PDB file of C-alpha atoms in Angstrom:
ATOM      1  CA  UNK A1446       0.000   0.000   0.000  1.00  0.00           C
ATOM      2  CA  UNK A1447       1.248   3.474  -0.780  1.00  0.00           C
ATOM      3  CA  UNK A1448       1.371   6.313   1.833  1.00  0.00           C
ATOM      4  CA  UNK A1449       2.105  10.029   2.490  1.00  0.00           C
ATOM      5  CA  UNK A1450       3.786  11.313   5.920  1.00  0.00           C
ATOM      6  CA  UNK A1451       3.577  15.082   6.195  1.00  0.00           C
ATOM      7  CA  UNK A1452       5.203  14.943   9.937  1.00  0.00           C
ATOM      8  CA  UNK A1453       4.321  18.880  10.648  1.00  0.00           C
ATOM      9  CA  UNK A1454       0.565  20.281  11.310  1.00  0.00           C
ATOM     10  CA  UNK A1455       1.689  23.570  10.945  1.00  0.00           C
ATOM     11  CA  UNK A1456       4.788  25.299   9.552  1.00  0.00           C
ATOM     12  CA  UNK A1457       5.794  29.579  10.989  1.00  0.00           C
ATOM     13  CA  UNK A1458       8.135  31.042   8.532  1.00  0.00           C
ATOM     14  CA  UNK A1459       8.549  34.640   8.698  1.00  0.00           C
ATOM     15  CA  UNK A1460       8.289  36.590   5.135  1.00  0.00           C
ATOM     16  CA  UNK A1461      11.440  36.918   3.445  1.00  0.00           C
ATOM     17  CA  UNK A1462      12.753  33.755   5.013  1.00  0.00           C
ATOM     18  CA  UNK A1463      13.426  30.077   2.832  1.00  0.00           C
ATOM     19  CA  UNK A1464      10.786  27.805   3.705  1.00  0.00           C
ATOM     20  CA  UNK A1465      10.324  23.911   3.469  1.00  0.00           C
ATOM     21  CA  UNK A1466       7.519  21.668   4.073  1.00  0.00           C
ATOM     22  CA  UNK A1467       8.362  18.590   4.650  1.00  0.00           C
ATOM     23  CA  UNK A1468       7.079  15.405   3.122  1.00  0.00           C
ATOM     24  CA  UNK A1469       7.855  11.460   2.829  1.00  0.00           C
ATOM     25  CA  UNK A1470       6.611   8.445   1.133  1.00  0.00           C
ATOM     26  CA  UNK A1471       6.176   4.603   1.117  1.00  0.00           C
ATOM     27  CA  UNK A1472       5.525   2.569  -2.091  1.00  0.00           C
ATOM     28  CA  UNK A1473       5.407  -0.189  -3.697  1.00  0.00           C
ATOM     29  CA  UNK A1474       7.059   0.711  -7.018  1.00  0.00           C
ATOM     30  CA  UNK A1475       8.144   4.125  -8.599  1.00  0.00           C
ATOM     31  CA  UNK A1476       6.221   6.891  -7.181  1.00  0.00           C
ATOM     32  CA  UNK A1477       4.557   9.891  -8.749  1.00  0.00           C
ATOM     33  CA  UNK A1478       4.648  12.953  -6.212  1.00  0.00           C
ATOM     34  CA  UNK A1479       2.730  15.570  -6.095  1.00  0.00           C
ATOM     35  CA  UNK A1480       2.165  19.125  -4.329  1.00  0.00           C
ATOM     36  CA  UNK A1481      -1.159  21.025  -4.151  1.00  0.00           C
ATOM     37  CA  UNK A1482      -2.440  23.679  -2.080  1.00  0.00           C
ATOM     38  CA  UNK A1483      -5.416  25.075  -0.675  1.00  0.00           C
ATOM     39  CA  UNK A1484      -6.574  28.250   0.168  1.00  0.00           C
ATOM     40  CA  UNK A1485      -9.555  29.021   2.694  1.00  0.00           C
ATOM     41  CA  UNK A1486     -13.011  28.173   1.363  1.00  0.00           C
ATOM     42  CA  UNK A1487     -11.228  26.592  -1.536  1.00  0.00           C
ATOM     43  CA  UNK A1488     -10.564  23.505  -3.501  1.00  0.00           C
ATOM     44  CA  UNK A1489      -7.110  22.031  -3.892  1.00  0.00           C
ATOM     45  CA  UNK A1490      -4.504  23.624  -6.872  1.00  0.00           C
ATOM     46  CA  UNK A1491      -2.157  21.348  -8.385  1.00  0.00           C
ATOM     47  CA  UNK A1492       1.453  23.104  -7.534  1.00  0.00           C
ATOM     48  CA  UNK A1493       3.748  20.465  -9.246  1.00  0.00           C
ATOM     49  CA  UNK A1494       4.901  16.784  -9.672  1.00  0.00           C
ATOM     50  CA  UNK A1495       7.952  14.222 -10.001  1.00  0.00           C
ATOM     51  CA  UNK A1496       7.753  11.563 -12.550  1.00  0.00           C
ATOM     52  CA  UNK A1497      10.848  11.519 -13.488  1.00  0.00           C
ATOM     53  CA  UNK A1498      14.240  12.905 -14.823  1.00  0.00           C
ATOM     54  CA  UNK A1499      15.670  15.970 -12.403  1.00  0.00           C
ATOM     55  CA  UNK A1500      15.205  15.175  -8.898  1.00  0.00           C
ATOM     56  CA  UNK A1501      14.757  19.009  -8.214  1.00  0.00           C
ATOM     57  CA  UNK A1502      11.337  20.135  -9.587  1.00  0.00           C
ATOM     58  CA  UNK A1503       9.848  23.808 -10.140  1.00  0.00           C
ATOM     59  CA  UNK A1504       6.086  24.647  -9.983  1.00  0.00           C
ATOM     60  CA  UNK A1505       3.575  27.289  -9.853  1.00  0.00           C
ATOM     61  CA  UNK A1506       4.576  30.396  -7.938  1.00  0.00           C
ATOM     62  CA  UNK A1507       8.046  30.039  -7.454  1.00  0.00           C
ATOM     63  CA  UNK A1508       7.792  26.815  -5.391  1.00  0.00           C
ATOM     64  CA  UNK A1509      10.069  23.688  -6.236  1.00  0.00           C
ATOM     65  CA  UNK A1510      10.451  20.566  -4.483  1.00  0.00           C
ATOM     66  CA  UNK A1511      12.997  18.210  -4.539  1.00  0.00           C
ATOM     67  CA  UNK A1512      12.744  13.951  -4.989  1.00  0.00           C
ATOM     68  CA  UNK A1513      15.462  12.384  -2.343  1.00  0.00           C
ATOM     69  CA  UNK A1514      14.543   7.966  -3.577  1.00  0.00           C
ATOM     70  CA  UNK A1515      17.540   7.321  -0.547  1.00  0.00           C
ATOM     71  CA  UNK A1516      15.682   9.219   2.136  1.00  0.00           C
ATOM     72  CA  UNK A1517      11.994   9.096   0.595  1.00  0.00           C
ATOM     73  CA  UNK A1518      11.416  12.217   0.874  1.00  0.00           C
ATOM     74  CA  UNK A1519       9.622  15.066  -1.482  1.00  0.00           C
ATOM     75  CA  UNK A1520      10.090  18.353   0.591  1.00  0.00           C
ATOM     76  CA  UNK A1521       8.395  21.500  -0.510  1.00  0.00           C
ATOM     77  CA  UNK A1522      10.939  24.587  -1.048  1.00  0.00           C
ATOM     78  CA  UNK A1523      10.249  28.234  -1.544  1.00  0.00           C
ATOM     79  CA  UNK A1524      13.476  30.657  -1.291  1.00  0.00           C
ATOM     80  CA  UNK A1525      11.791  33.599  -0.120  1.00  0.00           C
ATOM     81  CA  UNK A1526       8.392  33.425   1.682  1.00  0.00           C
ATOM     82  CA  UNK A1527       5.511  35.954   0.935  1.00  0.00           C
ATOM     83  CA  UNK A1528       2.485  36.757   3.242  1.00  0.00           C
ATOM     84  CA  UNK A1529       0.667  35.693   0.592  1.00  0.00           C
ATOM     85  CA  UNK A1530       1.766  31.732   0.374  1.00  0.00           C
ATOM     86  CA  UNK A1531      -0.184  31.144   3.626  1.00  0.00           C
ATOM     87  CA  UNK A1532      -2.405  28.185   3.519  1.00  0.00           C
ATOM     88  CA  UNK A1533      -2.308  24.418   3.568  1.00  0.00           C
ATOM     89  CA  UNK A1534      -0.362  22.429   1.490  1.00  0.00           C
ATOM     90  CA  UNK A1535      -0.642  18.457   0.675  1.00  0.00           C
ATOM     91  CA  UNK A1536       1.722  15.757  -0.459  1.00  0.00           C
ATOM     92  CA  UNK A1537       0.521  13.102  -2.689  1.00  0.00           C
ATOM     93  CA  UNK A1538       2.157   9.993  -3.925  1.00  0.00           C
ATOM     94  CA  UNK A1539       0.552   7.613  -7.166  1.00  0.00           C
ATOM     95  CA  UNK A1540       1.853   4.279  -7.955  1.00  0.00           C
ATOM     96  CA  UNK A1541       1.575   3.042 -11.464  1.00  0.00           C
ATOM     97  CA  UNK A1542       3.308   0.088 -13.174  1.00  0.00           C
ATOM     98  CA  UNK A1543       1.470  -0.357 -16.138  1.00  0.00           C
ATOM     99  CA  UNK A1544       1.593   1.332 -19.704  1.00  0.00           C
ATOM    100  CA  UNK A1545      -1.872   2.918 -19.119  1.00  0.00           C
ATOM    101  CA  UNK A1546      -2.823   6.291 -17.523  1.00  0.00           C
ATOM    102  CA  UNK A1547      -5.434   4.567 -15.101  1.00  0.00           C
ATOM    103  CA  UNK A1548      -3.610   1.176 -13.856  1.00  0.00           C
ATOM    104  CA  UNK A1549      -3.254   1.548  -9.933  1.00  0.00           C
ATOM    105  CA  UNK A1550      -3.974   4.903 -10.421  1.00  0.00           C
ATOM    106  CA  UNK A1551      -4.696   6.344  -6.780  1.00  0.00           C
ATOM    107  CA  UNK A1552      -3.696   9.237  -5.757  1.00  0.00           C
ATOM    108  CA  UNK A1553      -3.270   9.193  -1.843  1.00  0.00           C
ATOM    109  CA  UNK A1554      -2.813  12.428  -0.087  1.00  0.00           C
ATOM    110  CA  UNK A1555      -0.605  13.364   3.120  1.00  0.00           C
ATOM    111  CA  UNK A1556      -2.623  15.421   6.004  1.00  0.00           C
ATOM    112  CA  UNK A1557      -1.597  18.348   4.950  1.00  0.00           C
ATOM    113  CA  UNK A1558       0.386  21.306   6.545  1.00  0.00           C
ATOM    114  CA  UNK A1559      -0.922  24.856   7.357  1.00  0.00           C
ATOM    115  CA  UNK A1560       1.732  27.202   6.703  1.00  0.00           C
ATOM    116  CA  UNK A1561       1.421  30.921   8.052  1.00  0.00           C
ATOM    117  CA  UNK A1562       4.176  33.486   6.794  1.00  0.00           C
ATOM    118  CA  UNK A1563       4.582  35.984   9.845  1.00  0.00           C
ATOM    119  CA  UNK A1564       4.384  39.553   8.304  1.00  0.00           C
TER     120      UNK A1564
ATOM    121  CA  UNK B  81     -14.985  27.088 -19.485  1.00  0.00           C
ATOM    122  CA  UNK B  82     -16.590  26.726 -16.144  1.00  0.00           C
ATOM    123  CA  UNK B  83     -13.839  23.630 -15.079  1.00  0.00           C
ATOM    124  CA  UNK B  84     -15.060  21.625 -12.038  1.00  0.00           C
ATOM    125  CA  UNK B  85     -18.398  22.941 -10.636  1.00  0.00           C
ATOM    126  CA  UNK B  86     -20.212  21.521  -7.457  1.00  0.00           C
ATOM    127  CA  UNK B  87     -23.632  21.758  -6.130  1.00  0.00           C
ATOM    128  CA  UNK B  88     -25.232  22.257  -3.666  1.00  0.00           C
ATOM    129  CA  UNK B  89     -22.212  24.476  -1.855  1.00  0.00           C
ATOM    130  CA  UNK B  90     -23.643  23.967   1.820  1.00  0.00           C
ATOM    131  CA  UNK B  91     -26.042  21.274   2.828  1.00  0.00           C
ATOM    132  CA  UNK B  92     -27.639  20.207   6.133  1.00  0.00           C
ATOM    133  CA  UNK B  93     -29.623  16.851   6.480  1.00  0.00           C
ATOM    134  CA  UNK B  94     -30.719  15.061   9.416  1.00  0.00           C
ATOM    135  CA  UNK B  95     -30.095  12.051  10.106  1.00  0.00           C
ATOM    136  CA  UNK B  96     -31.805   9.184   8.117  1.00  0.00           C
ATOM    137  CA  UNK B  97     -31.892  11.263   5.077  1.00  0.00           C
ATOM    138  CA  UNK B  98     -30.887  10.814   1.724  1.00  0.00           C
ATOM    139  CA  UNK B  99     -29.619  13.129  -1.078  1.00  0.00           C
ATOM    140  CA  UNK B 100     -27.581  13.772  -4.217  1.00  0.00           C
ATOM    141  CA  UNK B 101     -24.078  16.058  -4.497  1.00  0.00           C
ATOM    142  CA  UNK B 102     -24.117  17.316  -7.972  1.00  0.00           C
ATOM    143  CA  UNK B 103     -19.969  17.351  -9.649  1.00  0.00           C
ATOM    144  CA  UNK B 104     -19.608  18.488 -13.488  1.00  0.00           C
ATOM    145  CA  UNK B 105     -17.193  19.428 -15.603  1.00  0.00           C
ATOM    146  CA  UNK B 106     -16.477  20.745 -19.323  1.00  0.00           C
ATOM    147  CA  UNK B 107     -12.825  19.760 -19.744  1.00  0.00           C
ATOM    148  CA  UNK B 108     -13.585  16.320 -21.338  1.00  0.00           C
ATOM    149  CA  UNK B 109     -11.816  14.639 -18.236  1.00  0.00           C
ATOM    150  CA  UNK B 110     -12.332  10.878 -18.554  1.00  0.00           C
ATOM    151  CA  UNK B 111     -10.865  10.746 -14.951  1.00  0.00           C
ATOM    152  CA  UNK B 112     -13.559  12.010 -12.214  1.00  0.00           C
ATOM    153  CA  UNK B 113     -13.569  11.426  -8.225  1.00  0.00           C
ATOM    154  CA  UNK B 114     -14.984  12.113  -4.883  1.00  0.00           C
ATOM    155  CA  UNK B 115     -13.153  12.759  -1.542  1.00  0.00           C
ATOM    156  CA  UNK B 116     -13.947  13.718   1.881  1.00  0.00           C
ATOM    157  CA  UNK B 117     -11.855  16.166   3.654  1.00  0.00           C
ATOM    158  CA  UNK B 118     -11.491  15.680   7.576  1.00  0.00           C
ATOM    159  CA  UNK B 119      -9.833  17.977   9.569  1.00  0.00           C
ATOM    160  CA  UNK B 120      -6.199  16.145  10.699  1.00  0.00           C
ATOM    161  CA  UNK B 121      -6.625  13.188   7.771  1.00  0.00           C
ATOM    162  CA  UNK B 122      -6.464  15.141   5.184  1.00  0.00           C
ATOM    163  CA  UNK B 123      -8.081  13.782   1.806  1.00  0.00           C
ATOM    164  CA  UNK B 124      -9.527  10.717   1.458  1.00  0.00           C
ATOM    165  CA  UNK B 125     -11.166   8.681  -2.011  1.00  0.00           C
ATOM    166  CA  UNK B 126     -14.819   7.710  -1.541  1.00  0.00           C
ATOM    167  CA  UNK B 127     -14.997   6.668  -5.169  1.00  0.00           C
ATOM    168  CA  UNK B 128     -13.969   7.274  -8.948  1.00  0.00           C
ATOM    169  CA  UNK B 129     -14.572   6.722 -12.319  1.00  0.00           C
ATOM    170  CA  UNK B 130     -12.364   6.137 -15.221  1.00  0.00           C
ATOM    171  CA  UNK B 131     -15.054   7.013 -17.679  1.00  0.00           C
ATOM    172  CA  UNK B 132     -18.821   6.609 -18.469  1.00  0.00           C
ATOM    173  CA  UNK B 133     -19.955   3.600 -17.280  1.00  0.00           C
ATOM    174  CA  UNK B 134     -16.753   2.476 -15.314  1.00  0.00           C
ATOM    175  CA  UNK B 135     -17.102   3.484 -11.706  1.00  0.00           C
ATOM    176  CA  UNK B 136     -14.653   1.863  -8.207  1.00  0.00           C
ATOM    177  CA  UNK B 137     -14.390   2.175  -4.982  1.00  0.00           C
ATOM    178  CA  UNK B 138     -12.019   4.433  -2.948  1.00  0.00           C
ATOM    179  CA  UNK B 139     -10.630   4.100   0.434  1.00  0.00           C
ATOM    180  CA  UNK B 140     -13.888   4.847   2.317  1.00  0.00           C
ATOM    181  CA  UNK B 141     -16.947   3.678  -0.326  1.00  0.00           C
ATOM    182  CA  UNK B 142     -19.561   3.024   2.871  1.00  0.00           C
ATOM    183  CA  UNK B 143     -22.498   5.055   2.795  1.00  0.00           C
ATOM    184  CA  UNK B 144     -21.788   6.456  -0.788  1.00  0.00           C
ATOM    185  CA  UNK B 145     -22.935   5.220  -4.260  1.00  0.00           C
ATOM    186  CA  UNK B 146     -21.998   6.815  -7.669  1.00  0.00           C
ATOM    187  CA  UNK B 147     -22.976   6.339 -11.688  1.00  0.00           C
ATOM    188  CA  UNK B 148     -21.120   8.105 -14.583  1.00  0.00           C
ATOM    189  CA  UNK B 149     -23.380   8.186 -17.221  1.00  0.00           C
ATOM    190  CA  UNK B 150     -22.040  10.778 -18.664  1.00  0.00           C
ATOM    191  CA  UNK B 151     -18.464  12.195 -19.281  1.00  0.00           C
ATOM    192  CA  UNK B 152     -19.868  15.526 -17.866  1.00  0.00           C
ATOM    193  CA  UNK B 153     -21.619  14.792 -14.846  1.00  0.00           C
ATOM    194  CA  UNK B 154     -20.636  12.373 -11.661  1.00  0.00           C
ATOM    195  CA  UNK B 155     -23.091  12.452  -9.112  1.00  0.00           C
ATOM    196  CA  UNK B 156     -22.191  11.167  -5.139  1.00  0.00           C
ATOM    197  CA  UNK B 157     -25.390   9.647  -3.374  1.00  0.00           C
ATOM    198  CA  UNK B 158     -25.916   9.701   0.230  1.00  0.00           C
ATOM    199  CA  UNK B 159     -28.618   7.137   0.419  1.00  0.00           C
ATOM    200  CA  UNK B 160     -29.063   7.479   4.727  1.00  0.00           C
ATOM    201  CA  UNK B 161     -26.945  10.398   5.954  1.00  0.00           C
ATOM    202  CA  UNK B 162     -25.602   9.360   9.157  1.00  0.00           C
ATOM    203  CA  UNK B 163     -23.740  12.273  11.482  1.00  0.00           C
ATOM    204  CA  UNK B 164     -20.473  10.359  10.931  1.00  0.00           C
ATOM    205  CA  UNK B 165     -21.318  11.946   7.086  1.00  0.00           C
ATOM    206  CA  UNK B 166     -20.266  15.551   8.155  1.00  0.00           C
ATOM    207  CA  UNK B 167     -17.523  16.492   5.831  1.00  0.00           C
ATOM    208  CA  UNK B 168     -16.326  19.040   3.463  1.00  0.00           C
ATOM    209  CA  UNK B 169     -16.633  16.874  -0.534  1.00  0.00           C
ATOM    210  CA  UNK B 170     -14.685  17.758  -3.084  1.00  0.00           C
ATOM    211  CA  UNK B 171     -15.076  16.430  -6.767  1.00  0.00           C
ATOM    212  CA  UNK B 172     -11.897  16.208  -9.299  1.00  0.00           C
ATOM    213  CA  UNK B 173     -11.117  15.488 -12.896  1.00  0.00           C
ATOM    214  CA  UNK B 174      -7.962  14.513 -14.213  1.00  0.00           C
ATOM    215  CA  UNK B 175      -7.318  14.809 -17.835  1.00  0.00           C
ATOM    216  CA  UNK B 176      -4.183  13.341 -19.639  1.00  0.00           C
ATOM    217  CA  UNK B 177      -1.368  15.163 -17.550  1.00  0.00           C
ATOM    218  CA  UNK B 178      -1.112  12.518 -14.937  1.00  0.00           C
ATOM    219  CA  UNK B 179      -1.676  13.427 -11.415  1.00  0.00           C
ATOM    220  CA  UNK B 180      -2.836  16.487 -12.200  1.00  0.00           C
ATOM    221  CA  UNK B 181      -6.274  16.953 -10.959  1.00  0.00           C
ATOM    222  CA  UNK B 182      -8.712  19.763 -11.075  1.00  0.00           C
ATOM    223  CA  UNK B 183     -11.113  20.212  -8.038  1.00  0.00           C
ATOM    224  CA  UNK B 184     -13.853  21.935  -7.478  1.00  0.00           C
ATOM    225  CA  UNK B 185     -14.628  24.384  -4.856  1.00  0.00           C
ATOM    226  CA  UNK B 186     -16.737  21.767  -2.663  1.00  0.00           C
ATOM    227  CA  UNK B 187     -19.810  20.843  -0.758  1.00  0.00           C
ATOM    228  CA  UNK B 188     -19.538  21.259   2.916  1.00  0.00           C
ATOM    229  CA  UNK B 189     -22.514  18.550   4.394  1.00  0.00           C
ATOM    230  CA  UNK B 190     -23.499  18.506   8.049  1.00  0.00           C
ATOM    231  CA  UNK B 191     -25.567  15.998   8.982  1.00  0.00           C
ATOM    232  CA  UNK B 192     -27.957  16.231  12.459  1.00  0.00           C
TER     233      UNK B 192
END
C-alpha cells in the first residue's frame, strides 16, 4: 500500500525567510509525487509533480520541491516566503506500473500542513 | 470554461436522510472522483470513475454510491446520511497530464 507522511501540522516562517515543508513516502514501485495547495473556502490547486528525470522540480509560484529515492522524501521549497503563500499544502504519492494512464492509479494524499508566513 | 463545478455548496440533512451532491465538468476529463476532507486526515477517495460507465471504490466507499453516465456529470449519493457523514466533498477530474487533478470548490454537508 502506498502512503504520504507530512510529519508537521503547521509550519511559521517569517516573510522573506526560505521555507520547506516537509514530506515522505512509502511505495510499492516508482512513485509519482505531487504538491497542491489550498486556500480558505477553496478547492485544492495542483502546484507540481515528479515523474521523473531531475530530482529538483519547479512549480507554480516560485515553489520547487525536490525527490530524495535514498531518504523518501519530497520536501516543498520556496526561497523567499511571501504573506501571501499562507495556507495548507498536501503531499501526494501515485503508484503506477502499467503502460496505461489509469492502472493503480490512486492518488493518496498526506494530512496536509498549514503554513502561516509571519508579516 | 466553467472547469469543475459543485452543487449544492452547503447542505444540512438530518439524520436518516438521503440526497444527491451534484460534480460536473467541461474539460472532457475521462478521470472524475470524490473525496472527503477531515480535519487532521487530510483527503480521502470515496470513489472514482475512469469514464462513463466504469465506476470503483475508494478508500472509504460506505455510505456512498456513484454512476457516470455521462463524461460531464458524476453524481455522489448519500442514500441514509448518518452524522459520521459531516464532511467538506470535493469532486476532481484529471485529464491526460497525470496526477494532475482539477477540483472543485466543494460541498460542505453537516448531517444532524
Amino acid at each position: 500500500a502506498q502512503s504520504v507522511a507530512q510529519p508537521e501540522d503547521q509550519v511559521n516562517v517569517a516573510e522573506g525567510n526560505p521555507l520547506t515543508v516537509k514530506c515522505t513516502y512509502s511505495v510499492s514501485g516508482n512513485p509519482y509525487l505531487f504538491w497542491y495547495v489550498q486556500y480558505p473556502n477553496r478547492g485544492l490547486q495542483f502546484l507540481l509533480k515528479y515523474i521523473t528525470g531531475d530530482n529538483l522540480v519547479k512549480g507554480s509560484y516560485g515553489f520547487e520541491a525536490e525527490f530524495n529515492k535514498s531518504q523518501t522524501s519530497f520536501h516543498l521549497k520556496k526561497p523567499s516566503a511571501l504573506v501571501s503563500d499562507s495556507a495548507l499544502y498536501f503531499c501526494a504519492v501515485r503508484v503506477t506500473w502499467v503502460i496505461s494512464n489509469f492502472g493503480n492509479e490512486k492518488l493518496t494524499f498526506g494530512t496536509g500542513t498549514r503554513l502561516t508566513i509571519i508579516p | 470554461n466553467a472547469g469543475v463545478t459543485q452543487t449544492p455548496k452547503f447542505q444540512v440533512l438530518k439524520t436518516g436522510q438521503s440526497m444527491t451532491l451534484q460534480c460536473a465538468q467541461d474539460m472532457n476529463h475521462e478521470y472524475m472522483s470524490w473525496y472527503r476532507q477531515d480535519p487532521g486526515m487530510g483527503l480521502r477517495l470515496i470513489h472514482y470513475s475512469v469514464g462513463a460507465g466504469i465506476t470503483d471504490q475508494g478508500e472509504v466507499p460506505n455510505g456512498y454510491n456513484v454512476s457516470r453516465s455521462t463524461t460531464e456529470d458524476f453524481p455522489l449519493r448519500l442514500l441514509s446520511a448518518a452524522p459520521s457523514q459531516t464532511s467538506v466533498y470535493f469532486c476532481a477530474t484529471e485529464g491526460r497530464a497525470v496526477g494532475e487533478q482539477f477540483f472543485g470548490p466543494g460541498t460542505r454537508l453537516t448531517v444532524l
